[in-house]
């Protein structure tokens, strides 16, 4: 994480390669389970690719993105940036269109 790994994972979360993007989103969600890393992910630009993937068509991508958001939201310091970037609105749109229990 401290030697550039986090930035690489964030970059992969915006990849055009579906498998790489999916793996990166799930990795970000897992990393965000660690309270001390939640703020670091957002500070290093991890929120943007996660939010961009909320409109993906694949359930596995949506599951990774929504899990990452849920974990990042556990850090109160992330709330202002999440609100500013329209996270709540994007989650509402996702909840309306996706009926998969694992995503919701």
Short mmCIF file of C-alpha atoms in Angstrom, two decimals:
data_model
loop_
_atom_site.label_atom_id
_atom_site.label_comp_id
_atom_site.label_asym_id
_atom_site.label_seq_id
_atom_site.Cartn_x
_atom_site.Cartn_y
_atom_site.Cartn_z
CA UNK A 1 0.00 0.00 0.00
CA UNK A 2 2.73 2.46 0.97
CA UNK A 3 4.98 1.70 -2.03
CA UNK A 4 2.51 2.65 -4.75
CA UNK A 5 0.34 -0.46 -4.62
CA UNK A 6 -2.78 1.47 -3.70
CA UNK A 7 -2.41 3.85 -6.63
CA UNK A 8 -1.99 0.87 -8.96
CA UNK A 9 -5.15 -0.76 -7.63
CA UNK A 10 -7.04 2.53 -8.04
CA UNK A 11 -5.80 2.85 -11.61
CA UNK A 12 -6.88 -0.75 -12.33
CA UNK A 13 -10.37 0.05 -10.95
CA UNK A 14 -10.81 2.34 -13.95
CA UNK A 15 -9.48 -0.17 -16.46
CA UNK A 16 -11.29 -1.15 -19.66
CA UNK A 17 -10.42 -4.79 -18.90
CA UNK A 18 -13.47 -6.22 -17.10
CA UNK A 19 -11.54 -8.85 -15.12
CA UNK A 20 -8.87 -6.40 -13.98
CA UNK A 21 -11.48 -3.78 -13.06
CA UNK A 22 -13.55 -6.31 -11.12
CA UNK A 23 -10.52 -7.60 -9.21
CA UNK A 24 -9.42 -4.04 -8.39
CA UNK A 25 -12.87 -3.03 -7.11
CA UNK A 26 -13.12 -6.07 -4.87
CA UNK A 27 -9.58 -5.43 -3.65
CA UNK A 28 -10.45 -1.82 -2.82
CA UNK A 29 -13.55 -3.02 -0.97
CA UNK A 30 -11.40 -5.44 1.05
CA UNK A 31 -8.72 -2.84 1.76
CA UNK A 32 -11.45 -0.41 2.88
CA UNK A 33 -12.40 -2.92 5.58
CA UNK A 34 -9.35 -1.60 7.40
CA UNK A 35 -10.37 1.63 9.18
CA UNK A 36 -6.89 3.15 8.93
CA UNK A 37 -6.93 2.86 5.11
CA UNK A 38 -10.40 4.24 4.32
CA UNK A 39 -9.35 7.87 4.26
CA UNK A 40 -6.17 7.09 2.34
CA UNK A 41 -8.14 5.45 -0.47
CA UNK A 42 -10.31 8.55 -0.96
CA UNK A 43 -7.36 10.94 -0.61
CA UNK A 44 -5.50 9.09 -3.35
CA UNK A 45 -8.40 9.27 -5.79
CA UNK A 46 -10.04 5.90 -5.18
CA UNK A 47 -13.58 7.22 -4.93
CA UNK A 48 -13.84 8.34 -8.57
CA UNK A 49 -13.32 4.96 -10.27
CA UNK A 50 -15.54 3.28 -7.70
CA UNK A 51 -18.37 5.72 -8.44
CA UNK A 52 -17.87 5.37 -12.20
CA UNK A 53 -18.44 1.63 -11.87
CA UNK A 54 -21.85 2.06 -10.24
CA UNK A 55 -23.31 2.27 -13.74
CA UNK A 56 -21.68 -0.95 -14.93
CA UNK A 57 -23.85 -3.68 -16.33
CA UNK A 58 -22.13 -6.63 -14.68
CA UNK A 59 -23.38 -7.66 -11.24
CA UNK A 60 -19.90 -8.69 -10.11
CA UNK A 61 -18.60 -5.17 -10.88
CA UNK A 62 -21.57 -3.56 -9.12
CA UNK A 63 -21.02 -5.78 -6.09
CA UNK A 64 -17.38 -4.67 -5.84
CA UNK A 65 -18.19 -0.99 -6.30
CA UNK A 66 -21.09 -0.97 -3.84
CA UNK A 67 -19.05 -2.89 -1.24
CA UNK A 68 -16.21 -0.41 -1.60
CA UNK A 69 -18.59 2.52 -1.13
CA UNK A 70 -20.15 0.93 1.94
CA UNK A 71 -16.74 0.43 3.51
CA UNK A 72 -15.44 3.88 2.55
CA UNK A 73 -18.56 5.46 4.04
CA UNK A 74 -17.62 4.03 7.43
CA UNK A 75 -15.04 6.83 7.64
CA UNK A 76 -16.81 10.05 8.54
CA UNK A 77 -14.03 12.16 7.04
CA UNK A 78 -14.96 10.71 3.63
CA UNK A 79 -18.56 11.92 3.83
CA UNK A 80 -18.09 15.47 2.46
CA UNK A 81 -16.28 14.26 -0.66
CA UNK A 82 -18.75 11.42 -1.13
CA UNK A 83 -21.66 13.85 -0.94
CA UNK A 84 -19.94 16.35 -3.22
CA UNK A 85 -19.43 13.66 -5.88
CA UNK A 86 -23.07 12.57 -5.82
CA UNK A 87 -22.60 9.21 -4.14
CA UNK A 88 -26.07 9.16 -2.58
CA UNK A 89 -27.79 9.99 -5.85
CA UNK A 90 -25.80 7.33 -7.71
CA UNK A 91 -26.70 4.74 -5.09
CA UNK A 92 -30.38 5.64 -5.39
CA UNK A 93 -30.24 5.17 -9.16
CA UNK A 94 -28.47 1.84 -8.67
CA UNK A 95 -31.03 0.67 -6.10
CA UNK A 96 -33.86 1.48 -8.50
CA UNK A 97 -32.39 -0.30 -11.50
CA UNK A 98 -30.60 -3.26 -9.95
CA UNK A 99 -32.69 -5.89 -8.21
CA UNK A 100 -29.77 -8.09 -7.14
CA UNK A 101 -29.80 -8.59 -3.37
CA UNK A 102 -26.00 -8.74 -3.16
CA UNK A 103 -25.69 -5.31 -4.76
CA UNK A 104 -28.49 -3.67 -2.81
#
